[in-house]
Short mmCIF file of C-alpha atoms in Angstrom, two decimals:
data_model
loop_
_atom_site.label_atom_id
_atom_site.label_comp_id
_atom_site.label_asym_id
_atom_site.label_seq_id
_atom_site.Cartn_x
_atom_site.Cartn_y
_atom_site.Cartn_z
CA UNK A 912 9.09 -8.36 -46.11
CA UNK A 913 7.10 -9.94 -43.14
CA UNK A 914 3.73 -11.59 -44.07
CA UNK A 915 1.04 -9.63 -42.74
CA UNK A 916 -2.55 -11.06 -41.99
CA UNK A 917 -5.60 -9.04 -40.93
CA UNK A 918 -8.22 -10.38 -38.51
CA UNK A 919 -11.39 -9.42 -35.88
CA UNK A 920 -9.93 -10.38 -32.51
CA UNK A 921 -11.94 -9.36 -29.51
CA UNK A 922 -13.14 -6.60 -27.81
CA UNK A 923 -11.81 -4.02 -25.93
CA UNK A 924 -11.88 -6.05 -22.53
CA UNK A 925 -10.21 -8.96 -24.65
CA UNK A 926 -13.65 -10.53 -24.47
CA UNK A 927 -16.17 -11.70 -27.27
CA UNK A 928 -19.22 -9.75 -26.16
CA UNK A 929 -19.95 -6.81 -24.13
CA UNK A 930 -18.07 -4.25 -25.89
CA UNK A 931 -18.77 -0.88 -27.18
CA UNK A 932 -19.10 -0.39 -30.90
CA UNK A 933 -16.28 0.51 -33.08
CA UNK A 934 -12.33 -0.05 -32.05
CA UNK A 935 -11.92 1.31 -28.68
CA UNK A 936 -8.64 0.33 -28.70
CA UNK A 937 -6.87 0.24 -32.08
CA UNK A 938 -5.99 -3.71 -31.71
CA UNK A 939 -9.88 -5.29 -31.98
CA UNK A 940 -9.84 -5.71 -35.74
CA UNK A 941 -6.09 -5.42 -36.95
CA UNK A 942 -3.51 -6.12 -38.66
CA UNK A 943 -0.34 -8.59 -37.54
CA UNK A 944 2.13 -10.66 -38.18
CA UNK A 945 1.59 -14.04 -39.39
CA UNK A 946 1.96 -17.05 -37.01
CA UNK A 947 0.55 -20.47 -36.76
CA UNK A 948 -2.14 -20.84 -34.98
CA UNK A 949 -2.51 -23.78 -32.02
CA UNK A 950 -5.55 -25.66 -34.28
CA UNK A 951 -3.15 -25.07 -37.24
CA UNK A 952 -4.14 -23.27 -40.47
CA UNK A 953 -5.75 -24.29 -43.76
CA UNK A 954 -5.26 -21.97 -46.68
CA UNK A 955 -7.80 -21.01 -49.21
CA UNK A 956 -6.88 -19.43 -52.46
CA UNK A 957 -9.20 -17.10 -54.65
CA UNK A 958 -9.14 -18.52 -58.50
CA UNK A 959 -8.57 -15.18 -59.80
CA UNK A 960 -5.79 -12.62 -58.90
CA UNK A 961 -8.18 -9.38 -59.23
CA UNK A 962 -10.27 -11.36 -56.02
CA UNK A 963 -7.43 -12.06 -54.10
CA UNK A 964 -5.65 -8.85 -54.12
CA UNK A 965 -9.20 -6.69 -53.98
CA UNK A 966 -9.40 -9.19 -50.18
CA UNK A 967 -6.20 -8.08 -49.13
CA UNK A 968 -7.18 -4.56 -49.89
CA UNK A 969 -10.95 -4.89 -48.07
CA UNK A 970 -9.53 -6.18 -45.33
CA UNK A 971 -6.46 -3.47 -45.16
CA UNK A 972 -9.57 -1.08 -45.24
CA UNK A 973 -11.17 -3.04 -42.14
CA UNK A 974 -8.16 -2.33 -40.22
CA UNK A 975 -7.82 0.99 -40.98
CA UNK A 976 -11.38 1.75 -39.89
CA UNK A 977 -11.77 2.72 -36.59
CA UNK A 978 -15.82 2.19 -36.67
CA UNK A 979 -15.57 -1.49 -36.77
CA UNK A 980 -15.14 -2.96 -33.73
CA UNK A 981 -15.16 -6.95 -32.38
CA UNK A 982 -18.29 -8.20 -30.73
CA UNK A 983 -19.87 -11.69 -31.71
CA UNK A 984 -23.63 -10.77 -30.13
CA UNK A 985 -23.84 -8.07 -32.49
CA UNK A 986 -21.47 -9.47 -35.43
CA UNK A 987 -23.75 -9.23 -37.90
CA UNK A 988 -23.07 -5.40 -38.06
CA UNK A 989 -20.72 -5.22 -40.70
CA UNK A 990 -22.99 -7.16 -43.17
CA UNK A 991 -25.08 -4.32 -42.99
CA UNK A 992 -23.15 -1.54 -43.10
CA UNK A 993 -19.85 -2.26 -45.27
CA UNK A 994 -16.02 -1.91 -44.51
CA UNK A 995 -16.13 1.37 -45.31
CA UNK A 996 -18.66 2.40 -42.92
CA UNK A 997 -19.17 5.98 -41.32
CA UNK A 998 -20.82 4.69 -38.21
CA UNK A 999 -19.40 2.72 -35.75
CA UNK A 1000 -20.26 -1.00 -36.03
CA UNK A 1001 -19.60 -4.86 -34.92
CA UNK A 1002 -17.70 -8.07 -36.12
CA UNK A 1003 -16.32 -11.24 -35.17
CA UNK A 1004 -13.44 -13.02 -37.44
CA UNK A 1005 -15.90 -15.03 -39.74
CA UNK A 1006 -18.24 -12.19 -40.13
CA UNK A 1007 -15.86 -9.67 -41.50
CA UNK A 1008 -14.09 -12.33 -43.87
CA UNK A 1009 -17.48 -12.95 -44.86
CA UNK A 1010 -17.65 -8.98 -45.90
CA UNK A 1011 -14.21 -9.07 -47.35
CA UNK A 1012 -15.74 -11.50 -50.13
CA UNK A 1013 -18.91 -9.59 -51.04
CA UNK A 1014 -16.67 -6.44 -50.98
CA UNK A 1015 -13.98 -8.53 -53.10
CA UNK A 1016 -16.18 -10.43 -55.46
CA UNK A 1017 -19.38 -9.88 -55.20
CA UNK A 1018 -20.59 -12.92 -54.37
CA UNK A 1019 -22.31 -13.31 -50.68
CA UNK A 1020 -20.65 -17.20 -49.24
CA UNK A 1021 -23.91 -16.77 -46.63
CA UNK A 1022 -23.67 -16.72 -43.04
CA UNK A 1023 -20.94 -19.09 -41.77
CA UNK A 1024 -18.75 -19.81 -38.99
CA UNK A 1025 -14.91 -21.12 -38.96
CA UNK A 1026 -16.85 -24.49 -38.47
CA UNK A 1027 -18.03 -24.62 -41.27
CA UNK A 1028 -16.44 -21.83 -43.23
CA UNK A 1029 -14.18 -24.34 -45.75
CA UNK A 1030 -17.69 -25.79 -46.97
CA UNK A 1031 -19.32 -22.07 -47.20
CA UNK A 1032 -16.42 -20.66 -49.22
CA UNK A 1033 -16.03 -23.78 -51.48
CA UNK A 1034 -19.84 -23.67 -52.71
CA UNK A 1035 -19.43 -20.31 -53.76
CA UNK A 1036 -17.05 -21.73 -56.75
CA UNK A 1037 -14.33 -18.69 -56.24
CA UNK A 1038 -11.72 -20.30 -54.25
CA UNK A 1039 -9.42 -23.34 -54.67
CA UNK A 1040 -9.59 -26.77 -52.20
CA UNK A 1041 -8.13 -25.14 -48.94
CA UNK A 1042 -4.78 -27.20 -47.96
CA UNK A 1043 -3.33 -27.11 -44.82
CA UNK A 1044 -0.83 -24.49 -43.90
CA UNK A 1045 2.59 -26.33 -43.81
CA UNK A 1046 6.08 -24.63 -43.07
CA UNK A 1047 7.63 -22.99 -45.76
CA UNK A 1048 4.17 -22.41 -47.89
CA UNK A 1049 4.18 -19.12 -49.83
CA UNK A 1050 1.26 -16.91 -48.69
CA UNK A 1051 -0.01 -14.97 -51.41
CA UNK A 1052 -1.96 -11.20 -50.65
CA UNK A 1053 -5.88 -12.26 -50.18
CA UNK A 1054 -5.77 -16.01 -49.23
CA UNK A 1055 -7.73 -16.70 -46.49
CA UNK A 1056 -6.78 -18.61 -43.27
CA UNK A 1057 -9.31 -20.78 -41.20
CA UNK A 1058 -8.99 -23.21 -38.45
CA UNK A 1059 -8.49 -26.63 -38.99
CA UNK A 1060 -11.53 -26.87 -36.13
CA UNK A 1061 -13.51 -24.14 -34.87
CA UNK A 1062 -11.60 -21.20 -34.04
CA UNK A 1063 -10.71 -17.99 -35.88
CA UNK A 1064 -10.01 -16.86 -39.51
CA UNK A 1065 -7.69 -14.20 -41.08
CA UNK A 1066 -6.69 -12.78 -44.53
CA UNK A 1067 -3.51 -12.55 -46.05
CA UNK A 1068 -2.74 -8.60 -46.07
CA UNK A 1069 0.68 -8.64 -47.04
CA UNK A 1070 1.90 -11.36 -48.78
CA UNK A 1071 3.58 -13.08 -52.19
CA UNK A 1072 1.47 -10.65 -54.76
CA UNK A 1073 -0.84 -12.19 -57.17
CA UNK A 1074 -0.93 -8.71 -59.24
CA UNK A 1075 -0.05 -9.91 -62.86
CA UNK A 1076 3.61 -9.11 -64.12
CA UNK A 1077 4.47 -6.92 -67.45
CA UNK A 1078 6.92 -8.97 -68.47
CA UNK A 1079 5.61 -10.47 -71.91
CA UNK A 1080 7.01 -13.57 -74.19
CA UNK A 1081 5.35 -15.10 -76.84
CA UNK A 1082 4.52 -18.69 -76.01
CA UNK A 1083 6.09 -18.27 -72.27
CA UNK A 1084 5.24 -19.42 -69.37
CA UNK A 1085 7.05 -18.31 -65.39
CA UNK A 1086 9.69 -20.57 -64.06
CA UNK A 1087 8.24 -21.27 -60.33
CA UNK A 1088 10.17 -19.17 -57.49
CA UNK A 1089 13.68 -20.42 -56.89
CA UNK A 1090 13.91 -20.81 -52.94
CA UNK A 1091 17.47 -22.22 -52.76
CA UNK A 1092 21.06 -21.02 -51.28
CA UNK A 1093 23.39 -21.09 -54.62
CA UNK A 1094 24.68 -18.05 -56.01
CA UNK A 1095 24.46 -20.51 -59.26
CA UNK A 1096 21.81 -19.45 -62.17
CA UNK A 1097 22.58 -23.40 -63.52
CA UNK A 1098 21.71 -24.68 -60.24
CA UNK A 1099 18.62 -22.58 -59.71
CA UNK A 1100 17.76 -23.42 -63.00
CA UNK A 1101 18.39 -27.24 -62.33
CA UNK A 1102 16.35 -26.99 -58.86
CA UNK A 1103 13.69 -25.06 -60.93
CA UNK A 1104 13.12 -28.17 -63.19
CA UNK A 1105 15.06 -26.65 -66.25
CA UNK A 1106 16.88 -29.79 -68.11
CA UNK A 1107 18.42 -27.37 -70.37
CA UNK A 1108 21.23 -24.71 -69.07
CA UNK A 1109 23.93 -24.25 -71.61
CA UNK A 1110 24.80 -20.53 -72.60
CA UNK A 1111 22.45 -20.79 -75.62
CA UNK A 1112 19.53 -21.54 -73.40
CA UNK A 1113 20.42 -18.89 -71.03
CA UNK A 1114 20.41 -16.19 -73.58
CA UNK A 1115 17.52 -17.51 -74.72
CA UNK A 1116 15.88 -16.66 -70.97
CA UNK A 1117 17.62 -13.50 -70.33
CA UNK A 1118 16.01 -12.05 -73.88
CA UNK A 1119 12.84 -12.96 -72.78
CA UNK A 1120 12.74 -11.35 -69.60
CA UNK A 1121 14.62 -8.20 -70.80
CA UNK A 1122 18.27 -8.36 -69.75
CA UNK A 1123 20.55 -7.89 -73.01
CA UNK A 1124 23.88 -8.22 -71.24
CA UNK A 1125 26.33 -10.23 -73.67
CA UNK A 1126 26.30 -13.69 -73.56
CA UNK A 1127 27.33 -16.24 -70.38
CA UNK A 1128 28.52 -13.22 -68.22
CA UNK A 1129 28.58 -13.42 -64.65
CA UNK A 1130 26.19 -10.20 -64.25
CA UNK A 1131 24.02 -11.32 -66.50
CA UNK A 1132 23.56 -14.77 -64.54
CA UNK A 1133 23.20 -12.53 -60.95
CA UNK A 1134 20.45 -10.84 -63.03
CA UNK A 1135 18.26 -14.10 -63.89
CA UNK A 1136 19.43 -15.00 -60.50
CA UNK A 1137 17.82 -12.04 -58.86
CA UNK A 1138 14.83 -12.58 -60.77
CA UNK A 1139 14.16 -16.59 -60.39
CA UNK A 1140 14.34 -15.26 -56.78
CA UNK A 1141 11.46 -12.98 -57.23
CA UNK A 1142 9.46 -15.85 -59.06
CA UNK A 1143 9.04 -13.66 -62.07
CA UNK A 1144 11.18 -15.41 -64.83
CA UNK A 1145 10.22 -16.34 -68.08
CA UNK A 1146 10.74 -19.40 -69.71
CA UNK A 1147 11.90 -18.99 -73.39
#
């Protein structure tokens, strides 16, 4: 699945001011494909997953509205009204991430720009130290994306979820998200930091996380395969 990011863009006439309220065109506050960006990216991670996935979803909802529109003389606009607004209304990029964290955590960062939005979102206590986007970073739903200098800012839309998994195990903890090429559960393992990878030990991991094919077998390994893949295994 492609990682999405939503973002205000510009107006109508692909300019920053002048426009008529709301989306006149469908593509002023949207939703796209992630790239890097020419000033290069620095990513900033909620603490908690309910805040992260509820900014993904507030900014899904911005995209989806048709009333908000881009224009930075009036961007204010969606402070007062609300993503969800009826009427049609203004944004630029910082203003509507801005309203994607009251929405999301109801906490209000103040008024900032992508000058000085790093420093804004960092007082507020809810986010990690931002870290610059490098290639081959997992983007999780509801991290946000700023400028390393003045520029623009998005949100992650659709992204690595941070929605907490059912699988249970007394005194477990995940294995991180094996990246690699090998159809080998002992290499993933190995690349994963597990020392341990007899047969024993594998059993071990497959009762944990639910798979109760008989010992050592290849399906069984192409099933914790699959799921070191997903970043969703258990350590037992």
């Amino acid at each position: 699945m492609a990682v999405m990011i939503g973002s205000a863009r510009s107006d109508e006439h692909k300019k920053l001011t002048g426009g008529i309220a709301g989306d006149q065109t469908g593509r002023e506050v949207m939703q796209q494909a992630f790239y890097v960006h020419a000033k290069g990216w620095y990513v900033i991670r909620a603490k908690s997953d309910d805040h992260a996935e509820k900014l993904a979803e507030r900014m899904r909802a911005a995209c989806n509205n048709p009333n908000i529109g881009y224009d930075q003389s009036q961007r204010l606009g969606i402070i007062k009204t609300g993503i969800d607004t009826k009427t049609r209304t203004e944004c630029d990029c910082s203003a509507l991430v801005r309203q994607c964290v009251i929405e999301a955590t109801g906490k209000d960062p103040g008024n900032f720009t992508t000058s000085n939005e790093r420093s804004a979102l960092s007082k507020t206590g809810l986010f990690e130290p931002a870290k610059p986007y490098k290639s081959g970073m997992i983007l999780e739903n509801g991290s946000i994306l700023v400028t390393k200098t003045k520029g623009h800012t998005a949100i992650i839309t659709e992204g690595k979820s941070r929605k907490k998994t059912e699988i249970k195990a007394t005194g477990g903890r995940y294995y991180p998200k094996y990246t690699g090429q090998s159809t080998s559960f002992v290499d993933a393992l190995k690349a994963v930091g597990e020392k341990e990878t007899n047969i024993a030990k594998r059993e071990r991991i497959a009762k944990a996380n639910g798979i109760t094919i008989y010992s050592g077998s290849a399906t069984q390994n192409l099933a914790l395969l699959k799921k070191l893949k997903k970043g969703v295994l258990i350590k037992a």
